Short mmCIF file of C-alpha atoms in Angstrom, two decimals:
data_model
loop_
_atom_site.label_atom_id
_atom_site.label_comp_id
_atom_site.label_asym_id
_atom_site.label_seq_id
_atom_site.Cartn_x
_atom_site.Cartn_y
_atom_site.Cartn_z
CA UNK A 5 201.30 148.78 107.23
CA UNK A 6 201.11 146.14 104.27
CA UNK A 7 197.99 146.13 102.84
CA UNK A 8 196.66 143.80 99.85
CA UNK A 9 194.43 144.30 97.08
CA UNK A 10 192.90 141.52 95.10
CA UNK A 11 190.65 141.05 91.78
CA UNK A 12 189.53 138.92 89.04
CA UNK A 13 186.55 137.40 87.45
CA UNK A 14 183.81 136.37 90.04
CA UNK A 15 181.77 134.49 87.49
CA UNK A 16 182.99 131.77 85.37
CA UNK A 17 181.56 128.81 83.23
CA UNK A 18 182.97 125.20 83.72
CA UNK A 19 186.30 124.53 82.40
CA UNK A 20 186.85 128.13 81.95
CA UNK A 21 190.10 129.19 84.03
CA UNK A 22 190.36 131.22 87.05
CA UNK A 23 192.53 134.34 86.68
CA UNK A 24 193.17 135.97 90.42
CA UNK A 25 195.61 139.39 91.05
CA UNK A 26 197.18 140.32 94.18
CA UNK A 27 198.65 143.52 94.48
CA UNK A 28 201.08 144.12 97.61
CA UNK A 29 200.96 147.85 98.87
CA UNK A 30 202.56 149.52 101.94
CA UNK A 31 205.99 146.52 101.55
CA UNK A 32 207.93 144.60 99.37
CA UNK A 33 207.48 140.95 98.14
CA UNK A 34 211.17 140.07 99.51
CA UNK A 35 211.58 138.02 102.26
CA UNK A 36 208.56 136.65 102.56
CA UNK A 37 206.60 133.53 100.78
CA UNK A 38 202.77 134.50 98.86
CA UNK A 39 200.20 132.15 99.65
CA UNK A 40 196.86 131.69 97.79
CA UNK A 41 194.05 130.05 99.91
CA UNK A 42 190.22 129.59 99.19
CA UNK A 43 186.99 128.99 101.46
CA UNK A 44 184.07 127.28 100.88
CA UNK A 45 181.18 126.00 102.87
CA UNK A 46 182.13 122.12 102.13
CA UNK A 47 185.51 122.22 102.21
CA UNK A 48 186.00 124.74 104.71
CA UNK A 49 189.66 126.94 104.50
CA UNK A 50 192.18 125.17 101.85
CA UNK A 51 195.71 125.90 101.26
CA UNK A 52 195.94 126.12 97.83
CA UNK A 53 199.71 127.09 97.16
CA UNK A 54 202.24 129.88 97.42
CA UNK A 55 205.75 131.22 95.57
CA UNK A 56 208.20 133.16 96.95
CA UNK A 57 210.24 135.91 96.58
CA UNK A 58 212.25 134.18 94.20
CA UNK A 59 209.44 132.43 92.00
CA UNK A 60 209.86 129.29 93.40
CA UNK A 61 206.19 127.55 93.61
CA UNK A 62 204.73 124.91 96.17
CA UNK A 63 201.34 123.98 95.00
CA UNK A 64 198.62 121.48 97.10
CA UNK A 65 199.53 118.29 94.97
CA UNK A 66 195.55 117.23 94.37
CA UNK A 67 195.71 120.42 92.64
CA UNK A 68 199.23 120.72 90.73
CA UNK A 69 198.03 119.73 87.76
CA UNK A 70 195.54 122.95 87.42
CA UNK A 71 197.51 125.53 89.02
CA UNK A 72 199.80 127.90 88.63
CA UNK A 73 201.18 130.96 90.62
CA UNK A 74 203.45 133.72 89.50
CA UNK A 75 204.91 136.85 90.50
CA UNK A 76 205.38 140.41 89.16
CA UNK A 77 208.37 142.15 90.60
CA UNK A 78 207.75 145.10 88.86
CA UNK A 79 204.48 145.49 90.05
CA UNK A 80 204.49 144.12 93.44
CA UNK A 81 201.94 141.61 92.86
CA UNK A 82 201.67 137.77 92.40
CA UNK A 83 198.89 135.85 90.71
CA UNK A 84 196.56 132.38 90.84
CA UNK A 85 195.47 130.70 87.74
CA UNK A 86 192.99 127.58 88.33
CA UNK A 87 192.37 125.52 84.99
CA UNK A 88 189.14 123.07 83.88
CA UNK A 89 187.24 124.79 87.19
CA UNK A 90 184.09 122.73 88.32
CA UNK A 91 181.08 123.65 90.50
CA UNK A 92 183.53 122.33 93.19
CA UNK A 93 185.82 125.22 92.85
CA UNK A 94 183.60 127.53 93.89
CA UNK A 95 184.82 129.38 96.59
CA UNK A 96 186.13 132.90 98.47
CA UNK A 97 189.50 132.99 97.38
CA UNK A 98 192.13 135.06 99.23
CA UNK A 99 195.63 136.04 99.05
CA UNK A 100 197.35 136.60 102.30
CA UNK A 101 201.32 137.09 102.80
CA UNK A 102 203.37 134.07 104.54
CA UNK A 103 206.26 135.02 107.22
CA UNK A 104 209.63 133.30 106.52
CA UNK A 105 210.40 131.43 109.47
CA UNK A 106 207.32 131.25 111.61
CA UNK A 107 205.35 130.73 108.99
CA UNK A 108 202.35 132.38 109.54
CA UNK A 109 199.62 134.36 107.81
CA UNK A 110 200.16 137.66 109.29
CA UNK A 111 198.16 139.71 106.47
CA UNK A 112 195.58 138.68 103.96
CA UNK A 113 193.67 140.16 101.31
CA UNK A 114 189.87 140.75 101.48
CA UNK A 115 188.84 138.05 99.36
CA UNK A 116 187.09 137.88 95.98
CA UNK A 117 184.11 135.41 95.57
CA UNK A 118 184.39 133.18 92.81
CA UNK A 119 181.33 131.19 91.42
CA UNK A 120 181.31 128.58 89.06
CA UNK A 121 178.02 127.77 86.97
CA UNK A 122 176.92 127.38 83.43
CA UNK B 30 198.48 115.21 104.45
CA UNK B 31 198.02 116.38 108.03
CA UNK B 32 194.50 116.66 109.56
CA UNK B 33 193.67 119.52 111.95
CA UNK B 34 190.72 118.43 114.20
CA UNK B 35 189.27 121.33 116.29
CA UNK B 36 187.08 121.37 119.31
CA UNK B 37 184.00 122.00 119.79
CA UNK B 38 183.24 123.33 116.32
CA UNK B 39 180.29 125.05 118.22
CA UNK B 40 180.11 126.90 121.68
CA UNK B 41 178.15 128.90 123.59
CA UNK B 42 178.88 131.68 126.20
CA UNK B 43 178.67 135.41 128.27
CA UNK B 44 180.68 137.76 128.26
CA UNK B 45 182.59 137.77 130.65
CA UNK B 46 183.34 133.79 130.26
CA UNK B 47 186.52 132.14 129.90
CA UNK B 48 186.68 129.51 126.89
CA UNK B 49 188.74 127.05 125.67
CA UNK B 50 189.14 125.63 121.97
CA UNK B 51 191.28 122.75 121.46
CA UNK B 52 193.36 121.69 118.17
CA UNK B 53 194.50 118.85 117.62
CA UNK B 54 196.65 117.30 114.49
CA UNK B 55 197.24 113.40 112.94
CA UNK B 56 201.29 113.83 113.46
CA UNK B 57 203.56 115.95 114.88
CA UNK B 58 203.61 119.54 113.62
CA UNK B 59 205.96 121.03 116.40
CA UNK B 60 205.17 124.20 117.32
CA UNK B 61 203.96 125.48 113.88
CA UNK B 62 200.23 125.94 114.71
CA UNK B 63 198.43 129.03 114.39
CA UNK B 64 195.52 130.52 115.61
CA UNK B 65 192.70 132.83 113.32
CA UNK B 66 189.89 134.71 114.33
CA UNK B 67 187.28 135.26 111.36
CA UNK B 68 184.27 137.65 111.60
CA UNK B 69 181.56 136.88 108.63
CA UNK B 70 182.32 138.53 105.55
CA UNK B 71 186.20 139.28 106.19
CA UNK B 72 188.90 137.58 105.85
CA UNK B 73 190.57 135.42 108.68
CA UNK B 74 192.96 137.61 111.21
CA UNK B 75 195.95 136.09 112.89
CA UNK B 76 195.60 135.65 116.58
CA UNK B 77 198.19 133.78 117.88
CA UNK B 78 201.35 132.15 116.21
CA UNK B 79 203.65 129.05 116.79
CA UNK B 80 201.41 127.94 118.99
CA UNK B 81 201.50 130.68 122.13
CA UNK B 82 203.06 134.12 120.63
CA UNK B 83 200.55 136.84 120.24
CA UNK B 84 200.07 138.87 117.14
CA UNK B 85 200.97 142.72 117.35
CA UNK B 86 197.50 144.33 118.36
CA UNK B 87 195.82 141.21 119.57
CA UNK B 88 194.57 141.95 123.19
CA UNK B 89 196.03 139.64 125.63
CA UNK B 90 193.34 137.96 126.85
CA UNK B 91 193.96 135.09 123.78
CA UNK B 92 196.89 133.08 124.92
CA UNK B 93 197.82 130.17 123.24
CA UNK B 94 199.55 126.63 124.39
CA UNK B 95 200.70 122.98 123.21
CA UNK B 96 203.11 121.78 120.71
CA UNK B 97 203.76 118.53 119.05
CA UNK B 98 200.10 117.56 118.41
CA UNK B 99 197.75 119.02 121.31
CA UNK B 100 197.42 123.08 121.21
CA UNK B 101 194.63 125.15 122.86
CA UNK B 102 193.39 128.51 122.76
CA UNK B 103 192.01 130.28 125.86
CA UNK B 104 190.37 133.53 125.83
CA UNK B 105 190.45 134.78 129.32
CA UNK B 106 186.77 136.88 129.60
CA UNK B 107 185.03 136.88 126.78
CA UNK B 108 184.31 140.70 125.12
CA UNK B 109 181.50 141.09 122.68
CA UNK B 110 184.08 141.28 119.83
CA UNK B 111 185.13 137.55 120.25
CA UNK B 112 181.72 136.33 118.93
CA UNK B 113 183.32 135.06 116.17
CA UNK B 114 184.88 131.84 114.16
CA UNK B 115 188.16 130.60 115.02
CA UNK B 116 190.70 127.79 113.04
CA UNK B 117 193.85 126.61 113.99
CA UNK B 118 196.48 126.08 110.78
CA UNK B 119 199.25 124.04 110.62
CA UNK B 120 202.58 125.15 108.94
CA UNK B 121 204.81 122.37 109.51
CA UNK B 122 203.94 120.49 106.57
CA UNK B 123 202.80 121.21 102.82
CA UNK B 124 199.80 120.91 101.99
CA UNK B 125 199.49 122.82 105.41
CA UNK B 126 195.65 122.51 106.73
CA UNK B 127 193.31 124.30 108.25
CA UNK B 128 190.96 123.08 111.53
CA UNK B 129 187.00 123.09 110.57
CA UNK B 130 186.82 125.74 112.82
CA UNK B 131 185.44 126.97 115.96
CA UNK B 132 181.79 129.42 115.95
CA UNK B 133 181.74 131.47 118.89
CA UNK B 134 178.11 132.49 120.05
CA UNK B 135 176.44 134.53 122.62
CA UNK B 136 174.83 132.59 125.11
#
């Protein structure tokens, strides 16, 4: 059963950068697409982006410009990195694994809670 | 981008009820809705995807219907497990988008 693991800083300053880790345990990252989403109160559940298992990137265009995602063959895990953050990008961030095809979110990680303040 | 619109984004009822939530999105996303329950502090669960096909594990009372732009999700008799949140997500289109979501309570 795929399970994933996430961390990264929960605390952060303004215009610091976000630096998030999922790690991909129980499968392999081929054949399927890695998806980074986030949750706040305001905003509710956004799709932030996702790569798949051949780097390739699609990346919510109001926030192209701040992100990127990568991935880590050799150590089954993919990464978010969210430049210049504001107040407004505080948020429960999670990873969760996309199904080629149907294009689903059959698993996700347990999220990491990521606040924003000076 | 596309807009998901659930509702009601609040509901009421027993156990034992059957409930409805509706989804509905700004343009055509086919059949490439799907359907999450989320308990507070985890992480949303997949229910129900491309609109009616039931996640491995998911008990069968959740069905799901529509395509095109119109989708619901019925749960047959409500269990005390259901009390819960619930979104709908559409895939069709990137940036795909999440409903505001659905809260379950106990009437």
């Amino acid at each position: 059963q795929v399970q994933l693991q996430q961390w990264g800083a929960g605390l952060l300053k303004p215009s610091e950068t976000l630096s998030l880790n999922c790690a991909v345990y129980g499968g392999s990252l081929s054949d399927y697409s890695w998806t980074w989403i986030r949750q706040s109160p305001g905003k509710g559940l956004e799709w932030i982006g996702e790569i798949d298992h051949r780097g390739s990137t699609n990346i919510k265009p109001s926030l192209k410009h701040r992100v990127s995602i990568s991935l880590d063959t050799s150590k089954n895990q993919f990464s978010l990195r969210l430049s210049s953050l504001t107040a407004a990008d505080t948020a429960v961030y999670y990873c969760a694994r996309l199904v080629t095809g149907t294009r689903d979110l059959d698993v996700w990680g347990p999220g990491t809670t990521v606040t924003v303040s000076s | 981008d596309i807009q998901m619109t659930q509702s009601p984004s609040s509901l009421s009822a027993s156990v034992g009820d059957r409930v409805t939530i509706t989804c509905r999105a700004s343009q055509n996303i086919r059949r490439y809705l799907h359907w999450y329950q989320q308990r507070p502090g985890e992480a949303p669960k997949l229910l129900i995807y491309v609109a009616s096909t039931l996640q491995t594990g998911v008990p069968s009372r959740f069905s799901g219907s529509g395509s095109g732009t119109d989708f619901t999700l019925t749960i047959s008799s409500l269990q005390p497990e259901d009390f819960a949140t619930y979104f709908c997500q559409q895939s069709d289109t990137t940036p795909y988008s999440f409903g505001q979501g659905t809260k379950l309570h106990i009437k």
